mmCIF file of C-alpha atoms in Angstrom:
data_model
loop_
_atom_site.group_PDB
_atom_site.id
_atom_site.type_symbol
_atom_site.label_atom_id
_atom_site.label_comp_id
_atom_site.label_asym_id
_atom_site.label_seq_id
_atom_site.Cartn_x
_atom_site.Cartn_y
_atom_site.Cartn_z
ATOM 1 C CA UNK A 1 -56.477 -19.780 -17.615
ATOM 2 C CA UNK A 2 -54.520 -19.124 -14.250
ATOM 3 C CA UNK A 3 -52.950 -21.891 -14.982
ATOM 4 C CA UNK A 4 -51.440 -21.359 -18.360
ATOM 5 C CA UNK A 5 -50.407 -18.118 -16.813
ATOM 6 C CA UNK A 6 -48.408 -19.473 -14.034
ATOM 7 C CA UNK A 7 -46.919 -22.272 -16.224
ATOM 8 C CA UNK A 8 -45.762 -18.988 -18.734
ATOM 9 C CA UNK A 9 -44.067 -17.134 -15.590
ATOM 10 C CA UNK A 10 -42.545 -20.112 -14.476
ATOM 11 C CA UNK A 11 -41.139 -20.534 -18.041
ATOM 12 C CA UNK A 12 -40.200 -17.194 -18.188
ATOM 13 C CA UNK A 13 -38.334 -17.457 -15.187
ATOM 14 C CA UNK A 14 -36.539 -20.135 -15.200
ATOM 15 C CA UNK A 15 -34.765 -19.092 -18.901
ATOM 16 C CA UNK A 16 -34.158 -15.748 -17.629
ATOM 17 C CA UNK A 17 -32.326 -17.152 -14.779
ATOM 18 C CA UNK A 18 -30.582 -19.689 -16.719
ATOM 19 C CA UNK A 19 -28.905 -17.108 -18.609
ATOM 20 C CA UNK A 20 -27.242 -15.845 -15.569
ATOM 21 C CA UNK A 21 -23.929 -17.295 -14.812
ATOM 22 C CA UNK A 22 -21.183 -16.830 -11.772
ATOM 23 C CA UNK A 23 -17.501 -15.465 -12.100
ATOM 24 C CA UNK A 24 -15.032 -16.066 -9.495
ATOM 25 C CA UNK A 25 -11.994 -13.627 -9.630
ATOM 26 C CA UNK A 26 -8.620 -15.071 -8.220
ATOM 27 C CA UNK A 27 -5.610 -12.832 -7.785
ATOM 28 C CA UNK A 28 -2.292 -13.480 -6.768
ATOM 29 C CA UNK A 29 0.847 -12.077 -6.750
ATOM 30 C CA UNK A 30 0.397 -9.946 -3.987
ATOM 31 C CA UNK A 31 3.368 -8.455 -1.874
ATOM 32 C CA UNK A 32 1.716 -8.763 1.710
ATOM 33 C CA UNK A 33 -1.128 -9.496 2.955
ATOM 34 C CA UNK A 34 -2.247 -5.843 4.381
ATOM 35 C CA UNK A 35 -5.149 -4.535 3.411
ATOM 36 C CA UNK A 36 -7.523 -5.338 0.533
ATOM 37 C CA UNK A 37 -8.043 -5.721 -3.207
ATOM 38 C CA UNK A 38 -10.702 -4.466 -5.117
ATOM 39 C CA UNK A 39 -11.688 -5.660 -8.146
ATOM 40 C CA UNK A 40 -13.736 -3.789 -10.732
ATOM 41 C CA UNK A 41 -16.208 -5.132 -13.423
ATOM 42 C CA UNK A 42 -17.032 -3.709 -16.669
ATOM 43 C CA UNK A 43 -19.352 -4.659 -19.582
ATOM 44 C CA UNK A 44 -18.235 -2.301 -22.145
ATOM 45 C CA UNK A 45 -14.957 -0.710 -23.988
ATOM 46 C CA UNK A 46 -17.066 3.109 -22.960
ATOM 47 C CA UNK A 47 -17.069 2.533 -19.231
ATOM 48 C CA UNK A 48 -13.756 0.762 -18.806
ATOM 49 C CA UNK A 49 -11.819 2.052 -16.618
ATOM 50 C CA UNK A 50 -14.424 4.961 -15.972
ATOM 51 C CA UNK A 51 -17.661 3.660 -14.742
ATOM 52 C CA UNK A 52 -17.643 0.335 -12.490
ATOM 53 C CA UNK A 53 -20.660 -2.427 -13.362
ATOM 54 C CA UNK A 54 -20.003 -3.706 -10.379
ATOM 55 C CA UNK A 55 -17.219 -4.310 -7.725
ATOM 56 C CA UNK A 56 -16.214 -6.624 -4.919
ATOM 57 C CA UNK A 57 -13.526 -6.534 -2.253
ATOM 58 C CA UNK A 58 -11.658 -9.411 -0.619
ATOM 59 C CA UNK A 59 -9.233 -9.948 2.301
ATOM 60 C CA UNK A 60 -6.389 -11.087 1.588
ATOM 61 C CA UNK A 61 -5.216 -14.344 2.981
ATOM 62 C CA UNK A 62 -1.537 -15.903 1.889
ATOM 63 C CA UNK A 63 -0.982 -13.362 -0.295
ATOM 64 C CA UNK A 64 -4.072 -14.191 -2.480
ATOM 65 C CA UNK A 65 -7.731 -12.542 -2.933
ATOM 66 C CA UNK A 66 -10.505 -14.329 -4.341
ATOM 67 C CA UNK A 67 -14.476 -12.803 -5.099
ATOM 68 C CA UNK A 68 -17.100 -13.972 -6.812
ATOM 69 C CA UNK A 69 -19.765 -12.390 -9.284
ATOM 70 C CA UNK A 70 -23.250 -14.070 -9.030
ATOM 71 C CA UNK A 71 -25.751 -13.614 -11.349
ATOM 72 C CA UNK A 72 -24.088 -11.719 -14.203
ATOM 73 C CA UNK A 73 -26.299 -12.012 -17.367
ATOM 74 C CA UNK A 74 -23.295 -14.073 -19.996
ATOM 75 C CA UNK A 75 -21.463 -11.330 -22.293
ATOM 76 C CA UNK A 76 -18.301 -9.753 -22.789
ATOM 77 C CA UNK A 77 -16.774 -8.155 -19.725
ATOM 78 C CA UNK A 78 -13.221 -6.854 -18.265
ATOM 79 C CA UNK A 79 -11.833 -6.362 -15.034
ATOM 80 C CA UNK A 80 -9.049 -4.187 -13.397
ATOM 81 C CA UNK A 81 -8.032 -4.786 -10.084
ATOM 82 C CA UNK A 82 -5.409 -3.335 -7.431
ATOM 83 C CA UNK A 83 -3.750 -3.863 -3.865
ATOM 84 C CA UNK A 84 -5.205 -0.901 -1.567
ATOM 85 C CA UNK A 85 -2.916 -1.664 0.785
ATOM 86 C CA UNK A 86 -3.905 1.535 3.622
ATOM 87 C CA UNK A 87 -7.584 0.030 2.820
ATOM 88 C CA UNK A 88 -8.512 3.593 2.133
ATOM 89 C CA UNK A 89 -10.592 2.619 -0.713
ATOM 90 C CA UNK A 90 -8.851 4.339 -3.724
ATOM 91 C CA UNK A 91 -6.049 3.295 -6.030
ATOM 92 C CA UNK A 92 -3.136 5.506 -5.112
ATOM 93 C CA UNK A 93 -1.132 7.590 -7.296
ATOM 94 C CA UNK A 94 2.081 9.728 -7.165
ATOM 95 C CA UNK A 95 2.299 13.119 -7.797
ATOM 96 C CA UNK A 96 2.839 12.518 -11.752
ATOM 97 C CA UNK A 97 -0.762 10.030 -11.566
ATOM 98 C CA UNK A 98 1.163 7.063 -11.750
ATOM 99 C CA UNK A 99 0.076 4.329 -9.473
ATOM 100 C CA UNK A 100 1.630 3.299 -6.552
ATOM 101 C CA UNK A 101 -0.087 0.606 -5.211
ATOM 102 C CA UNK A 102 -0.081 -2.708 -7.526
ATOM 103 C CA UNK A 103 -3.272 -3.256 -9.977
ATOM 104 C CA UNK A 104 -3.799 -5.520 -13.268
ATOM 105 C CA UNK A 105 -6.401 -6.447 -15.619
ATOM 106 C CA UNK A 106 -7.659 -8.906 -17.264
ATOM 107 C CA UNK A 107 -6.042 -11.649 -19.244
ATOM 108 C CA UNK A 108 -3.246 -9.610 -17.431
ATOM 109 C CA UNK A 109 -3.618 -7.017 -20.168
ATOM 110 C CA UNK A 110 -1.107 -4.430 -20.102
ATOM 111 C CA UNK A 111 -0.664 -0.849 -21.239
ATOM 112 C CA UNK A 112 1.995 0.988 -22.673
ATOM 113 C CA UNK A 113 2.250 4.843 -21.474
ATOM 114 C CA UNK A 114 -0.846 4.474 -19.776
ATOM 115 C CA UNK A 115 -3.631 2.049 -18.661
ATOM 116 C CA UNK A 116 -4.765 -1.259 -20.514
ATOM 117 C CA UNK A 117 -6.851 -1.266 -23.382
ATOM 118 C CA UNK A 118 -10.571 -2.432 -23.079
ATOM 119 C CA UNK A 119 -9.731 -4.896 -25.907
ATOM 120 C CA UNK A 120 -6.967 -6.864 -24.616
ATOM 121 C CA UNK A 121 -8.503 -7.297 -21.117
ATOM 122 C CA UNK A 122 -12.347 -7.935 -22.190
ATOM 123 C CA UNK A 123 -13.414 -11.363 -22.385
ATOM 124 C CA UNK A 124 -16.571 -13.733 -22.858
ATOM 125 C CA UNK A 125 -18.775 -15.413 -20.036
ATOM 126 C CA UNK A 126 -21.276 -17.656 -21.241
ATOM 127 C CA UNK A 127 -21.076 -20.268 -18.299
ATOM 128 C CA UNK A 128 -19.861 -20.350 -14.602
ATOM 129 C CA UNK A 129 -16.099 -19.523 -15.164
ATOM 130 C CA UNK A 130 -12.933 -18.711 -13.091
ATOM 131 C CA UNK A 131 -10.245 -16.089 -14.185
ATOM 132 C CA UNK A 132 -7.077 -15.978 -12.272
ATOM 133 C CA UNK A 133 -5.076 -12.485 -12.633
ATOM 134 C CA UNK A 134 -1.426 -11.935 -11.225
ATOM 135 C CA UNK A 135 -0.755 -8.434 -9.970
#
């Protein structure tokens, strides 16, 4: 009987963990090579934008950043980034709230009068993947 029961876990186990896949973030574009970028994960059109899944930072060598997401479970997800260039861990704005330090989104999604839409930056992981966005 301990047996079967081990075997089960085991089985268990491994397909939970087989479901779990890795997403490496690239950006480029950058202006200098001060400071950091932070890049933001979401998994849902609610929390875009508002509530992080989860987030990495990266120094910034040659004007690129790159991070990587381990174990994500595969779905739909999004990402915003940005250039905090006085590494004082917030996205800077003027005083009219627009940004003035560089960020971007997924599939380089862009907005019009205001941030990007959860729709035109989400998109699907179902394996180990790479993204690359340009800020």
């Amino acid at each position: 009987m301990t047996k079967i029961i081990a075997i089960t876990m085991l089985f268990i186990c491994s397909f939970i963990s087989a479901q779990n896949v890795k997403l490496t973030v690239s950006v480029s574009g950058l202006k200098s090579s001060t400071g950091a970028v932070k890049v933001g994960l979401y998994n849902s059109e609610g929390t875009f934008l508002k509530t992080v899944y989860k987030s990495l930072s990266s120094e910034i060598k040659n004007d690129k950043a790159v991070v990587t997401f381990e174990n994500l479970p595969a779905g739909e997800y999004a990402i915003s980034t940005y250039h905090d260039e006085n590494n004082n861990g917030k996205l800077d704005k003027n005083m009219m709230g627009i940004p003035s330090e560089d960020y971007a989104a997924s599939n380089n999604a862009k907005g019009f009068m205001g941030p990007p839409a959860y729709n035109d930056a989400k998109f699907v992981v179902n394996k180990d993947s790479k993204i690359e966005i340009t800020l």
